[in-house]
Each structure stands twice: as structure tokens, then as C-alpha cells.
Amino acid sequence: MAASHVREYAAEARSTSTFGRVLVSARDQHLVVDGPVQNGCPGEAITPGELFLAAVAACGVELIQVIARERDTELNEVSARIAGTIDRSRPVRSDVTLFNSVHLELELAGVGDDEAAALVAAFTAR
């Protein structure tokens, strides 16, 4: 049977009894998310902005592993570090809040520089 080209994802979020604390669920997995302290929220758990950046980093790590497997490339480890900045005094758009900048750094172990560059290029092309 051929793999489907369509993938559907769903998640839910609901408020809790603590102001600014949200319970996020996807399938049978649950995660507590706090709004940032700048919004008067607890800021103790991962924030929505951090969760967004973590999702991008996780996507990068996972896809590079998939691409390496598709190419039959022995890849020992992939790690990602990501950072973003939102400058409310210099909005990218006036109608929504967007990151002004995001920097993603990937580190691949077990492959040479040329193969690492090829894997990252394949990831960024997807």
C-alpha cells in the first residue's frame, strides 16, 4: 500500500484554574503551557513562543533523520538550537505578532561536513 501524501494533525488547548496556564493535548499526550510573566502569567512552564520554536527545532531534527534514512546515510545524532526575538516596538506586521528574527543551528554527528551540508540543504528544501 502506498503511503498517503496527506497528513492531518489536531491539538487542543484549554484554560486551567491558574490564570495564564493552559493545558495542551494532542492524542493522549498532555503538556502544560504558561503565558509569559510580561503578560501577568506564571511563566513557569514552557511558553507558547518557546513551544513554537521547540516544534520547529523538533521538526528539523526529525526530518534530517528521515532524509538520512532515505539516503541510507549513517547518522549518529542530530541536535538543534533555536532562538527567536519578538520586538514589539518594531513589529513585522501591524495585524499579528510575529518573530522579528529566528536563528536555527543544527549539529549532525557521524557524517562528514559535505554530507551534513547536503542533509541540511535537503531539509531546508522541504
PDB file of C-alpha atoms in Angstrom:
ATOM      1  CA  MET A   1       0.000   0.000   0.000  1.00  0.00           C
ATOM      2  CA  ALA A   2       1.388   3.422  -0.946  1.00  0.00           C
ATOM      3  CA  ALA A   3       1.910   5.976   1.811  1.00  0.00           C
ATOM      4  CA  SER A   4      -0.607   8.787   1.919  1.00  0.00           C
ATOM      5  CA  HIS A   5       0.573  12.254   0.958  1.00  0.00           C
ATOM      6  CA  VAL A   6      -2.000  13.817   3.279  1.00  0.00           C
ATOM      7  CA  ARG A   7      -1.235  14.133   6.971  1.00  0.00           C
ATOM      8  CA  GLU A   8      -3.701  15.588   9.398  1.00  0.00           C
ATOM      9  CA  TYR A   9      -2.839  16.878  12.829  1.00  0.00           C
ATOM     10  CA  ALA A  10      -5.011  18.106  15.665  1.00  0.00           C
ATOM     11  CA  ALA A  11      -4.401  19.559  19.100  1.00  0.00           C
ATOM     12  CA  GLU A  12      -6.484  21.150  21.815  1.00  0.00           C
ATOM     13  CA  ALA A  13      -5.804  23.794  24.425  1.00  0.00           C
ATOM     14  CA  ARG A  14      -7.885  24.773  27.438  1.00  0.00           C
ATOM     15  CA  SER A  15      -7.547  27.148  30.316  1.00  0.00           C
ATOM     16  CA  THR A  16      -6.913  25.879  33.822  1.00  0.00           C
ATOM     17  CA  SER A  17      -7.781  27.251  37.246  1.00  0.00           C
ATOM     18  CA  THR A  18      -4.473  29.194  37.211  1.00  0.00           C
ATOM     19  CA  PHE A  19      -4.619  32.424  35.202  1.00  0.00           C
ATOM     20  CA  GLY A  20      -2.388  32.201  32.136  1.00  0.00           C
ATOM     21  CA  ARG A  21      -1.818  28.454  32.456  1.00  0.00           C
ATOM     22  CA  VAL A  22      -3.022  26.271  29.578  1.00  0.00           C
ATOM     23  CA  LEU A  23      -3.335  22.507  29.203  1.00  0.00           C
ATOM     24  CA  VAL A  24      -2.396  21.433  25.679  1.00  0.00           C
ATOM     25  CA  SER A  25      -3.351  17.987  24.389  1.00  0.00           C
ATOM     26  CA  ALA A  26      -2.585  16.051  21.239  1.00  0.00           C
ATOM     27  CA  ARG A  27      -3.847  12.495  21.063  1.00  0.00           C
ATOM     28  CA  ASP A  28      -3.096  11.065  24.541  1.00  0.00           C
ATOM     29  CA  GLN A  29      -0.204  13.435  25.247  1.00  0.00           C
ATOM     30  CA  HIS A  30      -0.583  16.462  27.539  1.00  0.00           C
ATOM     31  CA  LEU A  31       1.613  19.481  28.193  1.00  0.00           C
ATOM     32  CA  VAL A  32       1.292  22.474  30.496  1.00  0.00           C
ATOM     33  CA  VAL A  33       1.978  25.820  28.823  1.00  0.00           C
ATOM     34  CA  ASP A  34       2.249  29.140  30.673  1.00  0.00           C
ATOM     35  CA  GLY A  35       1.914  32.574  29.226  1.00  0.00           C
ATOM     36  CA  PRO A  36       4.961  34.807  29.811  1.00  0.00           C
ATOM     37  CA  VAL A  37       5.365  36.818  33.003  1.00  0.00           C
ATOM     38  CA  GLN A  38       5.214  40.003  30.887  1.00  0.00           C
ATOM     39  CA  ASN A  39       1.524  39.172  30.365  1.00  0.00           C
ATOM     40  CA  GLY A  40       0.918  38.604  34.072  1.00  0.00           C
ATOM     41  CA  CYS A  41       1.041  34.839  33.612  1.00  0.00           C
ATOM     42  CA  PRO A  42       3.044  32.328  35.689  1.00  0.00           C
ATOM     43  CA  GLY A  43       5.860  31.853  33.145  1.00  0.00           C
ATOM     44  CA  GLU A  44       6.927  28.698  34.991  1.00  0.00           C
ATOM     45  CA  ALA A  45       6.146  26.159  32.255  1.00  0.00           C
ATOM     46  CA  ILE A  46       7.186  26.399  28.615  1.00  0.00           C
ATOM     47  CA  THR A  47       5.636  29.469  26.970  1.00  0.00           C
ATOM     48  CA  PRO A  48       3.758  29.495  23.651  1.00  0.00           C
ATOM     49  CA  GLY A  49       6.695  31.172  21.902  1.00  0.00           C
ATOM     50  CA  GLU A  50       9.140  28.605  23.268  1.00  0.00           C
ATOM     51  CA  LEU A  51       6.774  25.792  22.296  1.00  0.00           C
ATOM     52  CA  PHE A  52       6.558  27.150  18.744  1.00  0.00           C
ATOM     53  CA  LEU A  53      10.348  27.365  18.464  1.00  0.00           C
ATOM     54  CA  ALA A  54      10.758  23.899  20.003  1.00  0.00           C
ATOM     55  CA  ALA A  55       8.328  22.493  17.422  1.00  0.00           C
ATOM     56  CA  VAL A  56      10.398  23.993  14.598  1.00  0.00           C
ATOM     57  CA  ALA A  57      13.611  22.565  16.093  1.00  0.00           C
ATOM     58  CA  ALA A  58      11.998  19.136  16.614  1.00  0.00           C
ATOM     59  CA  CYS A  59      10.780  19.177  13.014  1.00  0.00           C
ATOM     60  CA  GLY A  60      14.315  19.865  11.825  1.00  0.00           C
ATOM     61  CA  VAL A  61      15.839  17.063  13.877  1.00  0.00           C
ATOM     62  CA  GLU A  62      13.198  14.536  12.867  1.00  0.00           C
ATOM     63  CA  LEU A  63      13.249  15.415   9.166  1.00  0.00           C
ATOM     64  CA  ILE A  64      17.034  15.270   8.945  1.00  0.00           C
ATOM     65  CA  GLN A  65      16.862  11.779  10.466  1.00  0.00           C
ATOM     66  CA  VAL A  66      14.229  10.775   7.894  1.00  0.00           C
ATOM     67  CA  ILE A  67      16.235  12.228   4.999  1.00  0.00           C
ATOM     68  CA  ALA A  68      19.398  10.444   6.196  1.00  0.00           C
ATOM     69  CA  ARG A  69      17.494   7.149   6.382  1.00  0.00           C
ATOM     70  CA  GLU A  70      16.033   7.707   2.883  1.00  0.00           C
ATOM     71  CA  ARG A  71      19.584   8.279   1.580  1.00  0.00           C
ATOM     72  CA  ASP A  72      20.929   5.292   3.522  1.00  0.00           C
ATOM     73  CA  THR A  73      23.305   7.644   5.333  1.00  0.00           C
ATOM     74  CA  GLU A  74      24.651   6.592   8.719  1.00  0.00           C
ATOM     75  CA  LEU A  75      23.800   9.480  11.035  1.00  0.00           C
ATOM     76  CA  ASN A  76      24.591   9.120  14.739  1.00  0.00           C
ATOM     77  CA  GLU A  77      22.885  12.169  16.199  1.00  0.00           C
ATOM     78  CA  VAL A  78      21.170  15.429  15.311  1.00  0.00           C
ATOM     79  CA  SER A  79      20.723  18.353  17.684  1.00  0.00           C
ATOM     80  CA  ALA A  80      19.158  21.743  17.157  1.00  0.00           C
ATOM     81  CA  ARG A  81      19.329  25.043  18.986  1.00  0.00           C
ATOM     82  CA  ILE A  82      16.835  27.728  18.089  1.00  0.00           C
ATOM     83  CA  ALA A  83      16.320  31.283  19.308  1.00  0.00           C
ATOM     84  CA  GLY A  84      13.829  33.915  18.306  1.00  0.00           C
ATOM     85  CA  THR A  85      13.175  37.552  19.092  1.00  0.00           C
ATOM     86  CA  ILE A  86       9.918  39.458  19.137  1.00  0.00           C
ATOM     87  CA  ASP A  87      10.417  43.223  19.298  1.00  0.00           C
ATOM     88  CA  ARG A  88       7.014  44.779  19.955  1.00  0.00           C
ATOM     89  CA  SER A  89       8.455  48.237  19.240  1.00  0.00           C
ATOM     90  CA  ARG A  90       9.332  47.111  15.697  1.00  0.00           C
ATOM     91  CA  PRO A  91       6.539  44.797  14.537  1.00  0.00           C
ATOM     92  CA  VAL A  92       6.984  42.816  11.336  1.00  0.00           C
ATOM     93  CA  ARG A  93       3.268  43.327  10.668  1.00  0.00           C
ATOM     94  CA  SER A  94       0.777  45.513  12.465  1.00  0.00           C
ATOM     95  CA  ASP A  95      -2.073  42.980  12.432  1.00  0.00           C
ATOM     96  CA  VAL A  96      -0.333  39.984  14.059  1.00  0.00           C
ATOM     97  CA  THR A  97       2.605  39.286  16.350  1.00  0.00           C
ATOM     98  CA  LEU A  98       5.497  37.637  14.529  1.00  0.00           C
ATOM     99  CA  PHE A  99       9.083  36.849  15.406  1.00  0.00           C
ATOM    100  CA  ASN A 100      11.387  39.577  14.113  1.00  0.00           C
ATOM    101  CA  SER A 101      14.183  37.039  13.819  1.00  0.00           C
ATOM    102  CA  VAL A 102      14.724  33.320  14.280  1.00  0.00           C
ATOM    103  CA  HIS A 103      18.073  31.539  14.223  1.00  0.00           C
ATOM    104  CA  LEU A 104      18.256  27.744  13.889  1.00  0.00           C
ATOM    105  CA  GLU A 105      21.563  25.953  14.408  1.00  0.00           C
ATOM    106  CA  LEU A 106      21.824  22.257  13.558  1.00  0.00           C
ATOM    107  CA  GLU A 107      24.597  19.904  14.585  1.00  0.00           C
ATOM    108  CA  LEU A 108      24.983  16.500  12.924  1.00  0.00           C
ATOM    109  CA  ALA A 109      27.260  13.787  14.286  1.00  0.00           C
ATOM    110  CA  GLY A 110      28.566  10.768  12.438  1.00  0.00           C
ATOM    111  CA  VAL A 111      28.740  12.334   8.975  1.00  0.00           C
ATOM    112  CA  GLY A 112      31.325  14.467   7.231  1.00  0.00           C
ATOM    113  CA  ASP A 113      30.889  18.169   6.542  1.00  0.00           C
ATOM    114  CA  ASP A 114      29.790  17.658   2.920  1.00  0.00           C
ATOM    115  CA  GLU A 115      27.141  15.076   3.834  1.00  0.00           C
ATOM    116  CA  ALA A 116      25.945  17.219   6.758  1.00  0.00           C
ATOM    117  CA  ALA A 117      25.576  20.198   4.423  1.00  0.00           C
ATOM    118  CA  ALA A 118      23.670  18.055   1.917  1.00  0.00           C
ATOM    119  CA  LEU A 119      21.286  16.798   4.609  1.00  0.00           C
ATOM    120  CA  VAL A 120      20.623  20.324   5.886  1.00  0.00           C
ATOM    121  CA  ALA A 121      20.093  21.562   2.329  1.00  0.00           C
ATOM    122  CA  ALA A 122      17.589  18.755   1.722  1.00  0.00           C
ATOM    123  CA  PHE A 123      15.786  19.700   4.954  1.00  0.00           C
ATOM    124  CA  THR A 124      15.552  23.387   4.055  1.00  0.00           C
ATOM    125  CA  ALA A 125      14.252  22.485   0.590  1.00  0.00           C
ATOM    126  CA  ARG A 126      11.258  20.580   2.029  1.00  0.00           C
TER     127      ARG A 126
END
